[in-house]
Amino acid sequence: MIFGDKWVPRDTFEPVVVGREEDAYLVTEELYELHNNRKQLKGQLSSTYYRLTIPFAPHMFGSGKTTFCINYLELLRRLSETSLSSFASDSSKKAFLDKLKDSAFLYVDLRELERTNPEKRSLKWALFYLLYQSACRRSGFEEPDPEECFEVFKLRTDMLIEKIREVLNMRTDQFLLVVFDEVGALDESYDEFDFERTQDGDVFPYNDFFEIVRELCNENNLFVIVVGKSEGLRIKNSVAFGPRVLLHFISLSPLRSSNLIEFLEKSHLKGQVQSRVCDILCSSSFSVNELSEALLECTGGVPGLLTRAVNMLLNFVQTRGQPFMLKDECLSCMNEDGFQRICAEPFIQYISTSDEDKKTEFGILLMMALFHIPFKVYDALNSESYLFDAVNEMGLYRYPIDQDTFQVLIPKVFVGNFEHLSSLSLLEKILLGSLKLEPVDCFFSSKCRVFEGIVAIRLILMLSSKVRNEFRELLCQLSAIFKEMKLPIREPLPLDYMRSVGVSESRSESNKKRKTYGSNEWNKIIQEALYFDRVYIPVDTNSHSPDIILKLQSPVDSKVLIVGVACKGRWNSERIGWSDIIEEAEKFLVPISNQVLSNAPDRNHCMLIVVGTKLSFNVANELGDQSRCFSSGMSIESESFTIPSNCELVILCERDVEMLIDKEVLNGLEKAFSSTDRPFLKNFGLDLLKRVRHSFLSWQ
């Protein structure tokens, strides 16, 4: 069966708009500000503090721009008694909201913008004609003649709006809401129209466009929203900072799990209101909650991807005549290459990995997505652009944390396609593989252990490097068991941010709430949950496991080395003493030895590596400022602790920790984490992220 036979994206259902309460509220506030300050905008009052602010959504395809705008007035009617009730608590705002809900609506697709007689080179005239043409089409009138239209309203805004109100049969005081969609069409208009030029001869079509919009907004009872992806309209564009127009970014956040449940329960097949989407896709053993979790895992909650994925699943289950029985069955379908390729096809952009600048940007955005490093709207990527724009231009998504703060969101359906890009570096393969494995709730709860992730990636690169490697040689010198392992490993190991015990864990309420595992479960973890093809990092710090766990295998006799890494100290002022080290050994080496190694003492071995950022003076003195390996049976007399059978304890000196992590990176991380457990990009700085990337690449 070829992909196209199984996965058909044909539209089969009527999706409802959910999760847009905050966006509707903020847009309504901006429109009210225009309504309240129109006289100032027109220069009829001496006060000039008001600057026209246009609600604007410069998002990627599939983020719900068009759907939001088309349904905005319906959202107002639906939300006026709930999320908009606080807005309407003021009497003047309530009166405004009541009139806004009753607005006439005019949708204008700027892809239809073209040179128009008789003023062919005039953007203003082309836009005026398109506005009037759209009004005529909406009212069922014949296509207007451009020459006759020009004779009637020339380039006068008041005459244009008067004719539009007449065509739409509007009441005198009725509001008119105009939505300009696909603003990115102006990217292709440089040679079409006569634009204003700067002293250097440059043209900025969007400055001209928003100047026309500003003129339109001088007309009473008229409101404008602008949406559309554009490579030319960046937030650094002067129109965003000029003295006349500001752009207010509509967040259009990807949907959360609760939104998805509402979406699935309220959406229905076309023409069949009683046929709910969730009833068709779910069996009695597969709940709508589980379906929403699976879809969130695949699409990241991006509305366009979500709608396309649901269409494909609906076509699939209707063709076979049977709903999904289990969540794993549904996820298995969505993980198929054919499903991911077809689902992402209209949205994904080709990312050239041959251009070094783009490679650097791509690597940095991948790290920011994996480590959940938030960025502000005006954080600069370089002298030419901001991160806000770079995310757009790389074809990715932004997840808003608040009005001016975002995270990079890469839906897993995209990751599957990116993995097939040619010329991916080893680092990019690790990052993409890690994003594919990362629990989706880990992203939305913003939990990610950055320091542990960086240490883990350095270890992966050390284990997989085919060139001489000081750190790998150090471990081989310290440990005879490590020297026996099969290195370098063949494939890069992705990071698996581990939340549950194992693959066979039930979905009981207690297990759903549990975020780690008990000290008596190591045998189950090692045998059922840990594989040789990934490196594990428990999502939450806990008292039962090290910070990083992996398994290595010897090429002979099938010997297995279970490696745990304890990242101690971090950026605490207190130095790491023997009691801290023994605590880590007791919670990992002792139970592993008792529960796992004793079952096959000739085959299984365990090593704990202590990566301490600041060792206490007595530890450093006893080590002799050198890394040291304590083997099975050796005692640490000061703590009365003996290394268990088939185990080793490796303590890295500070010099070797700097070699593992990179001294500059270590210093930068210490500064970034000095005041918060979740630093923003400004704490890291792009220079540090570039340094981290460079340090990774140096070990490939």
PDB file of C-alpha atoms in Angstrom, residues 269-404:
ATOM      1  CA  LEU A 269     -18.823  15.562  10.314  1.00  0.00           C
ATOM      2  CA  LYS A 270     -19.923  17.923   7.554  1.00  0.00           C
ATOM      3  CA  GLY A 271     -23.697  18.067   7.455  1.00  0.00           C
ATOM      4  CA  GLN A 272     -24.002  15.580  10.325  1.00  0.00           C
ATOM      5  CA  VAL A 273     -24.256  17.521  13.586  1.00  0.00           C
ATOM      6  CA  GLN A 274     -24.880  14.346  15.610  1.00  0.00           C
ATOM      7  CA  SER A 275     -21.697  12.630  14.327  1.00  0.00           C
ATOM      8  CA  ARG A 276     -19.062  13.949  16.698  1.00  0.00           C
ATOM      9  CA  VAL A 277     -15.411  13.510  15.753  1.00  0.00           C
ATOM     10  CA  CYS A 278     -14.523  11.918  19.085  1.00  0.00           C
ATOM     11  CA  ASP A 279     -17.276   9.292  18.736  1.00  0.00           C
ATOM     12  CA  ILE A 280     -16.015   8.233  15.305  1.00  0.00           C
ATOM     13  CA  LEU A 281     -12.339   8.016  16.294  1.00  0.00           C
ATOM     14  CA  CYS A 282     -12.665   6.591  19.811  1.00  0.00           C
ATOM     15  CA  SER A 283     -13.865   3.197  20.987  1.00  0.00           C
ATOM     16  CA  SER A 284     -15.061   2.438  24.526  1.00  0.00           C
ATOM     17  CA  SER A 285     -11.479   1.465  25.429  1.00  0.00           C
ATOM     18  CA  PHE A 286      -9.935   4.657  23.966  1.00  0.00           C
ATOM     19  CA  SER A 287     -11.071   7.875  25.632  1.00  0.00           C
ATOM     20  CA  VAL A 288     -11.264  11.352  24.136  1.00  0.00           C
ATOM     21  CA  ASN A 289      -8.686  12.442  26.735  1.00  0.00           C
ATOM     22  CA  GLU A 290      -6.226   9.889  25.365  1.00  0.00           C
ATOM     23  CA  LEU A 291      -6.990  10.972  21.802  1.00  0.00           C
ATOM     24  CA  SER A 292      -6.289  14.599  22.715  1.00  0.00           C
ATOM     25  CA  GLU A 293      -2.978  13.535  24.308  1.00  0.00           C
ATOM     26  CA  ALA A 294      -1.998  11.639  21.148  1.00  0.00           C
ATOM     27  CA  LEU A 295      -2.876  14.565  18.879  1.00  0.00           C
ATOM     28  CA  LEU A 296      -1.032  17.024  21.120  1.00  0.00           C
ATOM     29  CA  GLU A 297       1.996  14.703  21.011  1.00  0.00           C
ATOM     30  CA  CYS A 298       1.928  14.702  17.205  1.00  0.00           C
ATOM     31  CA  THR A 299       0.875  18.242  16.251  1.00  0.00           C
ATOM     32  CA  GLY A 300       1.966  20.344  19.229  1.00  0.00           C
ATOM     33  CA  GLY A 301      -1.563  21.779  19.246  1.00  0.00           C
ATOM     34  CA  VAL A 302      -0.963  23.836  16.063  1.00  0.00           C
ATOM     35  CA  PRO A 303      -4.530  24.292  14.704  1.00  0.00           C
ATOM     36  CA  GLY A 304      -3.749  23.710  11.013  1.00  0.00           C
ATOM     37  CA  LEU A 305      -1.752  20.554  11.740  1.00  0.00           C
ATOM     38  CA  LEU A 306      -4.424  19.391  14.180  1.00  0.00           C
ATOM     39  CA  THR A 307      -7.242  19.814  11.652  1.00  0.00           C
ATOM     40  CA  ARG A 308      -5.292  18.019   8.926  1.00  0.00           C
ATOM     41  CA  ALA A 309      -4.307  15.168  11.275  1.00  0.00           C
ATOM     42  CA  VAL A 310      -7.938  14.687  12.393  1.00  0.00           C
ATOM     43  CA  ASN A 311      -9.106  14.639   8.772  1.00  0.00           C
ATOM     44  CA  MET A 312      -6.542  11.953   7.945  1.00  0.00           C
ATOM     45  CA  LEU A 313      -7.508   9.841  10.969  1.00  0.00           C
ATOM     46  CA  LEU A 314     -11.222  10.199  10.167  1.00  0.00           C
ATOM     47  CA  ASN A 315     -10.706   9.071   6.574  1.00  0.00           C
ATOM     48  CA  PHE A 316      -8.623   6.137   7.808  1.00  0.00           C
ATOM     49  CA  VAL A 317     -11.100   4.807  10.416  1.00  0.00           C
ATOM     50  CA  GLN A 318     -14.104   5.348   8.129  1.00  0.00           C
ATOM     51  CA  THR A 319     -12.386   3.443   5.317  1.00  0.00           C
ATOM     52  CA  ARG A 320     -11.593   0.475   7.556  1.00  0.00           C
ATOM     53  CA  GLY A 321     -14.924   0.735   9.389  1.00  0.00           C
ATOM     54  CA  GLN A 322     -13.483   0.589  12.899  1.00  0.00           C
ATOM     55  CA  PRO A 323     -12.397   3.237  15.471  1.00  0.00           C
ATOM     56  CA  PHE A 324      -9.092   3.160  17.317  1.00  0.00           C
ATOM     57  CA  MET A 325      -9.075   0.683  20.186  1.00  0.00           C
ATOM     58  CA  LEU A 326      -6.040   2.027  22.093  1.00  0.00           C
ATOM     59  CA  LYS A 327      -3.923   5.167  22.349  1.00  0.00           C
ATOM     60  CA  ASP A 328      -0.830   3.221  21.259  1.00  0.00           C
ATOM     61  CA  GLU A 329      -2.611   2.162  18.064  1.00  0.00           C
ATOM     62  CA  CYS A 330      -3.477   5.786  17.258  1.00  0.00           C
ATOM     63  CA  LEU A 331       0.054   6.981  18.057  1.00  0.00           C
ATOM     64  CA  SER A 332       1.518   4.182  15.950  1.00  0.00           C
ATOM     65  CA  CYS A 333      -0.479   5.426  12.953  1.00  0.00           C
ATOM     66  CA  MET A 334       0.600   9.019  13.491  1.00  0.00           C
ATOM     67  CA  ASN A 335       4.253   7.946  13.781  1.00  0.00           C
ATOM     68  CA  GLU A 336       4.218   6.344  10.341  1.00  0.00           C
ATOM     69  CA  ASP A 337       6.424   8.126   7.797  1.00  0.00           C
ATOM     70  CA  GLY A 338       3.532   8.402   5.356  1.00  0.00           C
ATOM     71  CA  PHE A 339       1.239  10.047   7.887  1.00  0.00           C
ATOM     72  CA  GLN A 340       3.884  12.543   8.999  1.00  0.00           C
ATOM     73  CA  ARG A 341       4.929  13.398   5.442  1.00  0.00           C
ATOM     74  CA  ILE A 342       1.390  14.034   4.209  1.00  0.00           C
ATOM     75  CA  CYS A 343       0.240  15.800   7.387  1.00  0.00           C
ATOM     76  CA  ALA A 344       3.166  18.246   7.371  1.00  0.00           C
ATOM     77  CA  GLU A 345       3.350  18.720   3.592  1.00  0.00           C
ATOM     78  CA  PRO A 346       1.441  22.044   3.247  1.00  0.00           C
ATOM     79  CA  PHE A 347       3.116  23.592   6.299  1.00  0.00           C
ATOM     80  CA  ILE A 348       6.728  22.510   6.416  1.00  0.00           C
ATOM     81  CA  GLN A 349       9.437  24.605   4.799  1.00  0.00           C
ATOM     82  CA  TYR A 350      12.617  23.298   3.253  1.00  0.00           C
ATOM     83  CA  ILE A 351      15.555  24.121   5.477  1.00  0.00           C
ATOM     84  CA  SER A 352      18.858  24.242   3.678  1.00  0.00           C
ATOM     85  CA  THR A 353      21.537  22.638   5.791  1.00  0.00           C
ATOM     86  CA  SER A 354      24.288  23.635   3.377  1.00  0.00           C
ATOM     87  CA  ASP A 355      24.204  27.332   4.278  1.00  0.00           C
ATOM     88  CA  GLU A 356      26.382  27.766   7.393  1.00  0.00           C
ATOM     89  CA  ASP A 357      24.376  30.719   8.728  1.00  0.00           C
ATOM     90  CA  LYS A 358      21.152  28.739   8.406  1.00  0.00           C
ATOM     91  CA  LYS A 359      22.799  25.690   9.974  1.00  0.00           C
ATOM     92  CA  THR A 360      23.814  27.800  12.965  1.00  0.00           C
ATOM     93  CA  GLU A 361      20.309  29.262  13.293  1.00  0.00           C
ATOM     94  CA  PHE A 362      18.717  25.835  12.954  1.00  0.00           C
ATOM     95  CA  GLY A 363      21.005  24.319  15.608  1.00  0.00           C
ATOM     96  CA  ILE A 364      20.340  27.179  18.042  1.00  0.00           C
ATOM     97  CA  LEU A 365      16.566  26.960  17.545  1.00  0.00           C
ATOM     98  CA  LEU A 366      16.691  23.187  18.051  1.00  0.00           C
ATOM     99  CA  MET A 367      18.548  23.672  21.347  1.00  0.00           C
ATOM    100  CA  MET A 368      16.104  26.369  22.445  1.00  0.00           C
ATOM    101  CA  ALA A 369      13.169  24.075  21.631  1.00  0.00           C
ATOM    102  CA  LEU A 370      14.655  21.080  23.463  1.00  0.00           C
ATOM    103  CA  PHE A 371      15.802  23.016  26.535  1.00  0.00           C
ATOM    104  CA  HIS A 372      12.732  25.314  26.607  1.00  0.00           C
ATOM    105  CA  ILE A 373      14.805  28.480  26.712  1.00  0.00           C
ATOM    106  CA  PRO A 374      12.293  31.368  26.573  1.00  0.00           C
ATOM    107  CA  PHE A 375      13.011  34.464  24.502  1.00  0.00           C
ATOM    108  CA  LYS A 376      11.596  37.966  24.428  1.00  0.00           C
ATOM    109  CA  VAL A 377       9.953  39.454  21.368  1.00  0.00           C
ATOM    110  CA  TYR A 378      12.891  41.818  20.725  1.00  0.00           C
ATOM    111  CA  ASP A 379      15.770  39.409  21.414  1.00  0.00           C
ATOM    112  CA  ALA A 380      18.139  39.862  18.487  1.00  0.00           C
ATOM    113  CA  LEU A 381      19.513  36.887  16.575  1.00  0.00           C
ATOM    114  CA  ASN A 382      22.022  39.053  14.741  1.00  0.00           C
ATOM    115  CA  SER A 383      22.337  42.588  13.426  1.00  0.00           C
ATOM    116  CA  GLU A 384      19.789  41.832  10.708  1.00  0.00           C
ATOM    117  CA  SER A 385      16.941  40.062  12.478  1.00  0.00           C
ATOM    118  CA  TYR A 386      15.262  39.041  15.708  1.00  0.00           C
ATOM    119  CA  LEU A 387      14.602  35.517  16.952  1.00  0.00           C
ATOM    120  CA  PHE A 388      10.879  36.242  16.632  1.00  0.00           C
ATOM    121  CA  ASP A 389      11.375  36.546  12.864  1.00  0.00           C
ATOM    122  CA  ALA A 390      13.908  33.718  12.579  1.00  0.00           C
ATOM    123  CA  VAL A 391      11.379  31.243  13.971  1.00  0.00           C
ATOM    124  CA  ASN A 392       8.970  32.287  11.206  1.00  0.00           C
ATOM    125  CA  GLU A 393      11.565  32.134   8.476  1.00  0.00           C
ATOM    126  CA  MET A 394      12.728  28.656   9.504  1.00  0.00           C
ATOM    127  CA  GLY A 395       9.136  27.447   9.277  1.00  0.00           C
ATOM    128  CA  LEU A 396       8.719  26.771  12.996  1.00  0.00           C
ATOM    129  CA  TYR A 397       6.222  27.936  15.612  1.00  0.00           C
ATOM    130  CA  ARG A 398       6.269  30.074  18.738  1.00  0.00           C
ATOM    131  CA  TYR A 399       4.477  29.125  21.941  1.00  0.00           C
ATOM    132  CA  PRO A 400       3.618  32.246  23.971  1.00  0.00           C
ATOM    133  CA  ILE A 401       4.367  32.209  27.674  1.00  0.00           C
ATOM    134  CA  ASP A 402       3.068  35.740  28.100  1.00  0.00           C
ATOM    135  CA  GLN A 403       2.432  38.681  25.780  1.00  0.00           C
ATOM    136  CA  ASP A 404       6.117  39.344  25.041  1.00  0.00           C
TER     137      ASP A 404
END
